[in-house]
XYZ file of C-alpha atoms in Angstrom:
572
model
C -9.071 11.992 -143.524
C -9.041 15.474 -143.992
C -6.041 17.511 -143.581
C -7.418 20.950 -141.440
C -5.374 24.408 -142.191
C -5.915 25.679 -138.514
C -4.191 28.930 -138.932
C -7.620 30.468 -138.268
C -8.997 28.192 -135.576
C -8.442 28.881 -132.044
C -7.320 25.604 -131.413
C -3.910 26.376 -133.190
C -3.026 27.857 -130.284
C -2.723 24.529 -128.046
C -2.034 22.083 -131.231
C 0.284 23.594 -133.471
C 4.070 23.808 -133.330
C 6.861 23.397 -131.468
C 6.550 25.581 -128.930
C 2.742 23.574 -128.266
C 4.451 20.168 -127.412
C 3.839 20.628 -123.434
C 0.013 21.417 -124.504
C -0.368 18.306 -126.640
C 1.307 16.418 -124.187
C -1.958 16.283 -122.193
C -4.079 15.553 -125.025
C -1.800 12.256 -125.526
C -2.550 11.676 -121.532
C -5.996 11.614 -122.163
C -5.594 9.018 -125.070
C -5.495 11.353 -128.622
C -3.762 10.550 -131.493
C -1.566 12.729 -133.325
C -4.592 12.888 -136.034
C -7.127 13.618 -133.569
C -4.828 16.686 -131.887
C -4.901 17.651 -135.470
C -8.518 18.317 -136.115
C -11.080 20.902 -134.894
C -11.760 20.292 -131.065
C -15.289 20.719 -130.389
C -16.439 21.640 -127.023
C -19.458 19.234 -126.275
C -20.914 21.620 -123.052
C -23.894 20.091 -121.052
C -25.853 20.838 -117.945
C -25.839 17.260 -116.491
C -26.162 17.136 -113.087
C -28.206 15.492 -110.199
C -30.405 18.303 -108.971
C -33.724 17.414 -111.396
C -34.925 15.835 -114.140
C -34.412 18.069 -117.266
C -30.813 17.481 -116.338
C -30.225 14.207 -115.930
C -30.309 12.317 -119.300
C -27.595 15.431 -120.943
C -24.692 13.284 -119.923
C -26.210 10.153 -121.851
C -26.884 12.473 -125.077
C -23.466 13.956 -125.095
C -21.875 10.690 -125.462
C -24.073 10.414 -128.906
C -23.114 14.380 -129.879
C -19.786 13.168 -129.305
C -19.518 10.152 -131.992
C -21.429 12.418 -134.371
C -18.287 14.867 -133.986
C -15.842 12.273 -134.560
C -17.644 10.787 -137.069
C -17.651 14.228 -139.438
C -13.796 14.469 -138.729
C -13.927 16.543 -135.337
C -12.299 15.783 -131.976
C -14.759 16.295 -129.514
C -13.747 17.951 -125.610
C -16.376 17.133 -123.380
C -17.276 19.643 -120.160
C -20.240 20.636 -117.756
C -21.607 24.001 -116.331
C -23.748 24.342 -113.869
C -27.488 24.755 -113.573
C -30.037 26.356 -110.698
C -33.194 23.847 -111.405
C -36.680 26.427 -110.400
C -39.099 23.844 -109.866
C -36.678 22.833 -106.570
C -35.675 26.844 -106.262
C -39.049 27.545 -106.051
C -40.899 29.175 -102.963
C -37.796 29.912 -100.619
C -34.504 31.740 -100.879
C -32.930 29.464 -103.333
C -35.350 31.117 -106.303
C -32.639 33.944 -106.029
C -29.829 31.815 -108.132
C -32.092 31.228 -110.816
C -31.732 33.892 -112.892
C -28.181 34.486 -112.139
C -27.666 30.691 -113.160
C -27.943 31.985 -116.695
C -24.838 34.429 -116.617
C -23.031 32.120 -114.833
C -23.505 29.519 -117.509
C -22.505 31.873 -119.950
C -20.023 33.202 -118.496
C -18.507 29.686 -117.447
C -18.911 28.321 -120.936
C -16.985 30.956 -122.423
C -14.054 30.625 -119.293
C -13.596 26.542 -120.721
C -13.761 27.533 -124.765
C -11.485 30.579 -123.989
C -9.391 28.641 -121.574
C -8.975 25.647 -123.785
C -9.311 27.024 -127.334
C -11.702 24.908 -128.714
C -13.117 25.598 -132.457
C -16.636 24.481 -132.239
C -19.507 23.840 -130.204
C -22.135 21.515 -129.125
C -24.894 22.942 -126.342
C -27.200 21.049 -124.489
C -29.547 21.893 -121.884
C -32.712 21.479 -120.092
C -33.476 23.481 -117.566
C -35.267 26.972 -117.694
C -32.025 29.428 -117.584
C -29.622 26.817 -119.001
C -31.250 27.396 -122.285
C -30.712 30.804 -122.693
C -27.243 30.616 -121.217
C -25.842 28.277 -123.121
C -27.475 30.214 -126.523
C -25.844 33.305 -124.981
C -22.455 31.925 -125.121
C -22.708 30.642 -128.508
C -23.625 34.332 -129.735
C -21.006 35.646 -126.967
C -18.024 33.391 -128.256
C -19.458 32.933 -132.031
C -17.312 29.690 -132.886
C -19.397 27.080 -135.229
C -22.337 25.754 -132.992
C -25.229 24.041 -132.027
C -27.734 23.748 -129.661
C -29.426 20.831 -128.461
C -32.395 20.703 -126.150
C -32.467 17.574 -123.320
C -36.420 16.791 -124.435
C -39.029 17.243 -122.448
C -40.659 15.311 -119.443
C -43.569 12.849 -120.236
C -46.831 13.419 -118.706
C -47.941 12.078 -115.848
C -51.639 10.368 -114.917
C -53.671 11.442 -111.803
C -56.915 10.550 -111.770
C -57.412 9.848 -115.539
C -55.976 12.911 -116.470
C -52.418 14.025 -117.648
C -50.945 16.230 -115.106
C -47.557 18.253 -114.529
C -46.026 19.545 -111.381
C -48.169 22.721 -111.996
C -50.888 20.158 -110.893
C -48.764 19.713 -107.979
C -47.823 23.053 -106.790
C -51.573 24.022 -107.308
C -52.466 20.981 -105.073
C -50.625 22.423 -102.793
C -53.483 25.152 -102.308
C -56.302 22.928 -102.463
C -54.335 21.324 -100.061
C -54.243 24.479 -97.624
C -58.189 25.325 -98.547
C -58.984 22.033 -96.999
C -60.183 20.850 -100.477
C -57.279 17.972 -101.192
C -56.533 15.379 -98.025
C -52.599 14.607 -97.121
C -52.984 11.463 -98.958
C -54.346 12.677 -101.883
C -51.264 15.285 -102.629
C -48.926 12.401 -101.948
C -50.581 10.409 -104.245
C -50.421 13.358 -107.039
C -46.704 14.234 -106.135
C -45.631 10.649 -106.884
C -47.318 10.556 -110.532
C -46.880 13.448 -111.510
C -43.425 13.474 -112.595
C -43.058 9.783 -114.849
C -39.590 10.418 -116.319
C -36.300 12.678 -117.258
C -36.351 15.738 -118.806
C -38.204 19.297 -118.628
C -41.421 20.468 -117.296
C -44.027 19.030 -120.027
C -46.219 21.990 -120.688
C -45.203 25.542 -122.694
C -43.386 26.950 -119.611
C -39.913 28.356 -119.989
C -37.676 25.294 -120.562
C -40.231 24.205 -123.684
C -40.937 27.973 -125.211
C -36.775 28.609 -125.261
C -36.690 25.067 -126.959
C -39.058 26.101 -128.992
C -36.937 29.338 -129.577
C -33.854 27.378 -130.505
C -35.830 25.542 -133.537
C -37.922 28.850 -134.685
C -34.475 30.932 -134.539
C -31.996 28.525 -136.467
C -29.803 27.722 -133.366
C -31.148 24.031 -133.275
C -31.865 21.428 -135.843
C -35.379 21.190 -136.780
C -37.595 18.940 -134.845
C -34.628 18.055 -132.310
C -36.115 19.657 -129.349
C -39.741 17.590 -129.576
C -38.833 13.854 -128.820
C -38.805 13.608 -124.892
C -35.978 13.204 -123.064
C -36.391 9.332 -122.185
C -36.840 8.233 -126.476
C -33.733 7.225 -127.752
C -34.619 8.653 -131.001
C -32.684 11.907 -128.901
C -29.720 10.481 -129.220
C -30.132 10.124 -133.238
C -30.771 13.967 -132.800
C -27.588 14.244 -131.118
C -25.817 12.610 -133.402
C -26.857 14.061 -135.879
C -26.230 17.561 -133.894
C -23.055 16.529 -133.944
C -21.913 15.983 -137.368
C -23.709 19.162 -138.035
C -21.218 21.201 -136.445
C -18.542 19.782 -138.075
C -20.310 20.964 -140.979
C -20.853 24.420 -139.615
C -16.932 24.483 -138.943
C -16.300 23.557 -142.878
C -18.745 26.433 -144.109
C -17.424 29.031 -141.266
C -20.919 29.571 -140.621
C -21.617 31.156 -137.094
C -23.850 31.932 -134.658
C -24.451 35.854 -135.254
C -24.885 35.339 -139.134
C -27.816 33.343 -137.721
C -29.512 35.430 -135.199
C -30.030 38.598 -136.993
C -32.678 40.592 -135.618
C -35.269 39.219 -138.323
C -34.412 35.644 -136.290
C -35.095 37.309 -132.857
C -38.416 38.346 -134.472
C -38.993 35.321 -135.439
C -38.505 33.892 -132.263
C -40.801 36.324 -130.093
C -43.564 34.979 -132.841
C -43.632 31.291 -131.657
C -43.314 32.474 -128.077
C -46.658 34.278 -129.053
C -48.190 32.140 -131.297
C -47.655 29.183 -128.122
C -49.128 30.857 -125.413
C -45.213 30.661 -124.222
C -43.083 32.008 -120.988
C -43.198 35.432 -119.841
C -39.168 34.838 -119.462
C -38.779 34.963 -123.292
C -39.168 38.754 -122.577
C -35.843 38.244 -120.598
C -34.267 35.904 -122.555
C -34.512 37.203 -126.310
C -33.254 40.610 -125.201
C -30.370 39.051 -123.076
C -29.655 36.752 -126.650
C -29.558 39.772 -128.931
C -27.181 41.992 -126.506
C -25.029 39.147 -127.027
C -25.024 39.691 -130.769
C -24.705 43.267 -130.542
C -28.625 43.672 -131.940
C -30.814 45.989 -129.968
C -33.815 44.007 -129.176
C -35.559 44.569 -125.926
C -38.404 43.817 -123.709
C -40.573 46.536 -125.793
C -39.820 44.360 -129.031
C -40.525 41.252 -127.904
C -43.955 41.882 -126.493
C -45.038 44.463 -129.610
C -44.156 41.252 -131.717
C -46.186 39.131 -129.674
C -49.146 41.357 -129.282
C -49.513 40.883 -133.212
C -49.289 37.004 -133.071
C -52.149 34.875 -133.635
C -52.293 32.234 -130.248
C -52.387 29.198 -132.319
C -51.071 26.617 -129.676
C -53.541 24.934 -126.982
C -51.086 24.393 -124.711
C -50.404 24.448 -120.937
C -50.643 26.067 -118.576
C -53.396 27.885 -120.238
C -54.554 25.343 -122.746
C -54.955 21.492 -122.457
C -51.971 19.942 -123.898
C -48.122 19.255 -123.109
C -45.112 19.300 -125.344
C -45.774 15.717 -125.658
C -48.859 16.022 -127.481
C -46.823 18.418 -129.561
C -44.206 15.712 -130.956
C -46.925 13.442 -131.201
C -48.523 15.509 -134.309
C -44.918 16.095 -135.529
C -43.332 19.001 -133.732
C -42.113 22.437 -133.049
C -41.816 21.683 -137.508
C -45.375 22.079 -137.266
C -45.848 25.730 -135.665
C -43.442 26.743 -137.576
C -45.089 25.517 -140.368
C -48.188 27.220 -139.553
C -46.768 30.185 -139.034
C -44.633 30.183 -142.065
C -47.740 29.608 -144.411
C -49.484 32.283 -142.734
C -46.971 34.702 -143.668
C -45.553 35.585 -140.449
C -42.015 34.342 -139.923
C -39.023 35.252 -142.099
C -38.803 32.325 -143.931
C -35.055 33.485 -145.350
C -33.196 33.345 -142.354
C -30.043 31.357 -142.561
C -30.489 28.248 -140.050
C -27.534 25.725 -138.515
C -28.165 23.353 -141.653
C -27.184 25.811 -143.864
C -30.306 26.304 -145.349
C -33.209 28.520 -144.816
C -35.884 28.377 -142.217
C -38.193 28.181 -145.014
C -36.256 25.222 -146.847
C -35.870 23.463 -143.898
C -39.713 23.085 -143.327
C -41.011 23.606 -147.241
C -41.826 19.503 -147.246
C -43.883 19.314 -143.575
C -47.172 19.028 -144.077
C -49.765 20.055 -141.485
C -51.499 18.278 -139.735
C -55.760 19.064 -139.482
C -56.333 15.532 -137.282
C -55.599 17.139 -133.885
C -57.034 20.392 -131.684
C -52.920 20.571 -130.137
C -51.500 23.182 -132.754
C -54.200 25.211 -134.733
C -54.292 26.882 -138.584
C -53.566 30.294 -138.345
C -56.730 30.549 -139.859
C -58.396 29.166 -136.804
C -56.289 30.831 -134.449
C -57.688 30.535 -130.770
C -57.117 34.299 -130.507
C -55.834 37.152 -132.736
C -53.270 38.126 -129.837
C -50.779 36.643 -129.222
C -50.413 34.614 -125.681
C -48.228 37.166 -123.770
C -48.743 40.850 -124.018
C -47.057 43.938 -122.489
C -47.939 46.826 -120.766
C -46.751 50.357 -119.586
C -48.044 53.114 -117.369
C -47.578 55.276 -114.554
C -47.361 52.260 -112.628
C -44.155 50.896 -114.679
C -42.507 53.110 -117.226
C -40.111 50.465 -118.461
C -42.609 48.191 -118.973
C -44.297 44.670 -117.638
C -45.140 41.721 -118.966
C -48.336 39.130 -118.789
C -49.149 35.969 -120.155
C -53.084 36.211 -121.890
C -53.115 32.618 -123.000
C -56.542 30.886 -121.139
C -57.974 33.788 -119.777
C -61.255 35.490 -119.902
C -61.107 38.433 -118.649
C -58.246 41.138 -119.923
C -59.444 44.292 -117.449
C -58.662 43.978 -113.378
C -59.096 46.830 -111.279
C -58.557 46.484 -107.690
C -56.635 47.698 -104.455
C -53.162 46.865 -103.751
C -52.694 44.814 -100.823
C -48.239 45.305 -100.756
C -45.525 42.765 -100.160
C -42.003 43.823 -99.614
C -40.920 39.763 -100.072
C -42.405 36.927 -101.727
C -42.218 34.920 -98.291
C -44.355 37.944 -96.859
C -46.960 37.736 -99.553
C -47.090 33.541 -99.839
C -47.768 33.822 -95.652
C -50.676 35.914 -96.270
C -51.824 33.804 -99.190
C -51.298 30.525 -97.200
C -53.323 32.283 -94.107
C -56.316 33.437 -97.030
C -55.062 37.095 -95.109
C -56.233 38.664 -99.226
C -59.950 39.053 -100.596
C -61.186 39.280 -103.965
C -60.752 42.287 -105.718
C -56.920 42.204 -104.325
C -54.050 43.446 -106.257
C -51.336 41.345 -104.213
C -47.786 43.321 -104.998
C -44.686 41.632 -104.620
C -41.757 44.186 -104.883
C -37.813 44.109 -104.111
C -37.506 41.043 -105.686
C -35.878 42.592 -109.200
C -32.642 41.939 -110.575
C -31.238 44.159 -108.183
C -33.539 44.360 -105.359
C -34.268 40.455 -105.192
C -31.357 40.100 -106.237
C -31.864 37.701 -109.026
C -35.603 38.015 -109.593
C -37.276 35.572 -108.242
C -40.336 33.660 -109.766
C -43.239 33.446 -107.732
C -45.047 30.150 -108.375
C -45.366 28.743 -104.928
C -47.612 32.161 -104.651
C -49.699 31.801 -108.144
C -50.327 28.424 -107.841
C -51.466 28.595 -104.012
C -54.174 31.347 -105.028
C -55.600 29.073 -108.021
C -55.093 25.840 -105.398
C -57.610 28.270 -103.075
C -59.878 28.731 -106.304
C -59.139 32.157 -106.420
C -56.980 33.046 -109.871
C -60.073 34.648 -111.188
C -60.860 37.142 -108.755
C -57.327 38.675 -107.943
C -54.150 40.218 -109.527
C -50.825 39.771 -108.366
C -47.632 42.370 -109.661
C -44.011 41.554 -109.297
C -40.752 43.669 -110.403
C -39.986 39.938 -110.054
C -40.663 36.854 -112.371
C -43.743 34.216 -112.698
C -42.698 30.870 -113.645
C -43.724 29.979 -117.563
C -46.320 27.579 -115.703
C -48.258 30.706 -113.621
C -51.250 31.652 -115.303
C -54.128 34.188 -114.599
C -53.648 37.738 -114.293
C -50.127 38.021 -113.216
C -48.170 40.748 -114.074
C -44.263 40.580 -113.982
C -40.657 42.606 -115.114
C -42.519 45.685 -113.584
C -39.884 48.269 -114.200
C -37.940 50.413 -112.751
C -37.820 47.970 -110.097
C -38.921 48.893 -106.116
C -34.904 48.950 -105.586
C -33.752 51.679 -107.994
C -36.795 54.002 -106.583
C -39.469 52.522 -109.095
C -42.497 53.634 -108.755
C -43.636 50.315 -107.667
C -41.592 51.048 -104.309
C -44.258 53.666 -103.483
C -47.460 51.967 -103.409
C -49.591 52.217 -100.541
C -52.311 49.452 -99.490
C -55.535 50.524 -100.589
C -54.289 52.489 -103.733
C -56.703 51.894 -107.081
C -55.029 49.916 -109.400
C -56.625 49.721 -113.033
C -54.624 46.889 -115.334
C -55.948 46.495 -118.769
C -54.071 43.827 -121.131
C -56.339 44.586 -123.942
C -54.992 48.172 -124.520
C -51.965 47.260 -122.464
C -51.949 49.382 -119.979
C -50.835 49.364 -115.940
C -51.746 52.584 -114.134
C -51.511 52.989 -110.342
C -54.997 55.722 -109.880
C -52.662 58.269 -106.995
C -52.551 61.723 -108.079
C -48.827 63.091 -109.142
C -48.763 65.252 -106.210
C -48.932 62.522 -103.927
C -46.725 60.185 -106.496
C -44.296 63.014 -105.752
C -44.506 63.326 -101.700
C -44.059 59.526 -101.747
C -40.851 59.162 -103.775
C -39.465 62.315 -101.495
C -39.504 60.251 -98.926
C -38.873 57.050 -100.178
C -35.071 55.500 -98.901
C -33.330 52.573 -100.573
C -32.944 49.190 -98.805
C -30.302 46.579 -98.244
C -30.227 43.232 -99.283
C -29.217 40.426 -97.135
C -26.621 39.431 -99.727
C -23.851 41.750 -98.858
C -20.645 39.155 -99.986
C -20.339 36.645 -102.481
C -22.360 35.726 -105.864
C -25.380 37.269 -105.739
C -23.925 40.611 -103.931
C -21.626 40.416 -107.030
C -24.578 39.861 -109.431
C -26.380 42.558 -108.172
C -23.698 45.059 -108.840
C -23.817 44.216 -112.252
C -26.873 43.623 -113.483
C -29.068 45.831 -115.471
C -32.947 46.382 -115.621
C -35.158 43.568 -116.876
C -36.807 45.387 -120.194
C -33.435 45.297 -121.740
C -32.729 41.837 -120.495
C -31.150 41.686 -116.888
C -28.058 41.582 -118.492
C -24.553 41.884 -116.507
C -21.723 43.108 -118.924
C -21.762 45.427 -122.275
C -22.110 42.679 -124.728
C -21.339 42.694 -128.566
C -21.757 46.124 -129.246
C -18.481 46.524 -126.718
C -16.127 43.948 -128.066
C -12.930 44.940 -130.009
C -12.445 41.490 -130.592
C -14.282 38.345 -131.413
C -13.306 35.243 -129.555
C -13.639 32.937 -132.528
C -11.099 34.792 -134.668
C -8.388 35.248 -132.061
């Protein structure tokens, strides 16, 4: 057993000494030895709860983190956060706590490791914003740790094919077009969805598990089993010895992320066809490190990236398909030989991103994940643009589509019920730019994704022939020429807020561009006039949110991160 000098862990502060025997009083309530109160406690943090499926296998791994710790020599604290679950947010009010979900695990996370003192931590979570927020409070805190993704949903069979609940949610417009009969969408909704864990294709809860591997947080190939195999709970096992480890070497967090690792990351989002929210999430990851990486990085990055993965929603394969052929091990072996990761960043084994993959081989068997060499397109699957239309910046996801121009006449939404009513009603035509604004950060608040609305317009067989903007979000499942993080947002004044029906929009992804075709003059009259508007959210958490939050290009962030700190939390 190994004798642990804790005059540098924060866990001295509850264990050790005299004046500590009230505090290790408890830990002998809860059944600890003396030995035990004497090693590194590890918080083991998980998202379990009842609302969905990506959550509800976390409290099964944890149990398996948890012998991993002890087995290494750790003592391991278990505790929960919460979680906002999108696919049930989605369409109605409740779409507004998504995005503030992810401070609030953050923040929450690093109220129990401050509270309690632990040493160490274990992370695991599988829904969209849990991801991110539990990766921000690893970076925020910067104790020893490791992330651990829940796995993803298996696919479901409809009809001979594998389908997800995009399947459904599009159903849902065929359904209102006349073209799907009540029975046939009940007989969908109950297949669609086999098993536990995360939506199957590349949307935002399998691109920020693909993250964790690509930018060291994770151990390689943990996040590709799905969630129902028990070969997770080797992973978390295994997750958990390796934070023990991380303890022994002092290794941390920030010496992993380093802005070459955030690049790094914004290349498999690319090279996957991934979520538009990784322009969210990487910039909200790197404030917490005290790195200045925002929304204009990520997307450059990606614009650069071969799209090498065929995978939903604008390709023909789920996450699934990607362990079968061996893993997120194999983009990022792809990418690696092609030259375009940084294949010396530091990782959580304590070896390079480069070592850790130097012995996978690829596979050339399968159509799922594609040679660099054979990339489906030289761009990579999300893109950015800027214009008079959004100075900050927007964001769209290229992967599957044909057409990169749209020019059209804005047809304007002040909500996203507004805009779904007219969608549901076919009250749009082709050639429609369909504008969803005060739904930011601020104006929403929280930001709300709009797949109820995308999916309806491909369920009416019309994602071809119209464009939808947001200062909102699209859920990593929307596809077609959606255009979201439009910023300044319509409730700071944006220029977004002064659209008119009828004005000429012009949108080209190819040279990235978003231009609203008014002349300045008239720009001018319009903002003269415009006046802000009130939320309905006057008191509690999302009143408080959007006091603090910041624009979306640099992350939708809600305090002054790393750069502010004059002190660390892990050497306290």
């Amino acid at each position: 057993m190994t004798k642990w000098d804790k005059s540098r862990l924060p866990s001295r502060h509850t264990t050790v000494g005299p004046d500590r025997a009230p505090h290790r009083s408890y830990y002998y309530a809860m059944g600890l030895t003396e030995a035990e109160i004497e090693q590194p406690f590890v918080g083991v943090a998980t998202c379990w709860n009842e609302a969905a499926p990506c959550n509800i296998d976390l409290a099964r791994q944890a149990q398996s983190v948890k012998v991993g710790v002890k087995e290494a020599g750790g003592t391991p604290r278990e505790f929960t956060t919460i979680t906002v679950t999108d696919g049930i947010a989605m369409g109605h009010q409740g779409m507004k706590s998504s995005l503030a979900s992810r401070e609030a695990i953050a923040d929450t996370v690093e109220l129990t490791m401050r509270g309690h003192c632990y040493d160490a931590m274990v992370c695991l979570a599988g829904c969209d914003k849990s991801l991110p927020g539990m990766m921000m409070a690893m970076l925020r805190l910067n104790v020893p740790s490791v992330f651990m993704y829940g796995g993803s949903i298996l696919p479901g069979k409809y009809q001979g094919r594998d389908v997800t609940v995009v399947d459904v949610f599009e159903a849902v417009g065929q359904h209102a077009a006349g073209n799907m009969s009540d029975a046939e969408l009940h007989a969908l909704e109950c297949v669609a969805c086999p098993s536990s864990g995360s939506c199957g294709g590349q949307f935002t809860a399998n691109t920020m598990a693909t993250v964790s591997e690509a930018i060291g947080l994770a151990l390689p190939g943990s996040a590709g089993t799905p969630a129902p195999y028990e070969e997770r709970d080797r992973w978390a096992l295994e997750s958990g010895k390796a934070v023990m480890d991380l303890v022994r070497r002092n290794l941390r967090p920030r010496d992993i992320v380093t802005r070459k690792a955030l690049e790094n990351a914004a290349v498999v989002v690319g090279a996957t066809g991934g979520s538009t929210n990784a322009g969210l999430h990487l910039p909200a990851m790197a404030h917490e490190a005290g790195i200045d990486f925002t929304m204009d990085d990520v997307v450059n990055i990606m614009r650069r990236t071969p799209y090498i993965g065929d995978l939903k929603p604008g390709g023909k394969y789920v996450a699934y398909d990607v362990y079968k052929i061996g893993g997120i091990p194999v983009i990022i072996k792809a990418l690696l030989d092609a030259g375009l990761l940084h294949g010396d960043c530091i990782t959580v084994t304590g070896k390079t991103l480069a070592e850790n993959h130097a012995d996978v081989v690829f596979p050339t068997d399968q159509d799922v994940i594609y040679p660099v060499s054979k990339a489906l397109s030289p761009t990579g699957g999300v893109v950015g643009l800027k214009g008079n239309l959004a100075p900050d910046g927007a964001i769209v996801k290229i992967a599957g589509m044909k057409t990169l121009r749209f020019e059209g006449r804005a047809l304007c939404f002040d909500s996203e019920e507004a805009a779904f009513q007219a969608v549901d009603q076919r009250a749009y035509k082709a050639g429609d730019v369909l504008i969803i604004r005060y739904e930011g950060p601020k104006g929403g608040p929280g930001m709300r994704e709009m797949l109820s609305t995308t999916a309806a317009i491909y369920g009416q067989g019309m994602g071809e022939q119209v464009a939808l903007i947001t200062d909102g979000r699209f859920s990593g499942a929307t596809r077609g020429f959606c255009i979201g993080h439009v910023g300044p947002e319509a409730a700071v004044g944006g220029p977004i807020a002064l659209l008119q029906d009828g004005d000429r929009i012009v949108i080209d992804a190819e040279k990235g561009t978003i231009d609203m075709l008014v002349e300045e003059a008239e720009i001018a009259r319009r903002r003269a006039a415009w006046q802000p508007r009130r939320t309905d959210y006057n008191a509690g958490a999302l009143w408080k949110y959007a006091q603090l939050v910041g624009p979306a290009h640099l992350g939708a962030v809600t305090h002054p991160g790393a750069k502010a700190e004059t002190h660390v939390y892990a050497d306290q």
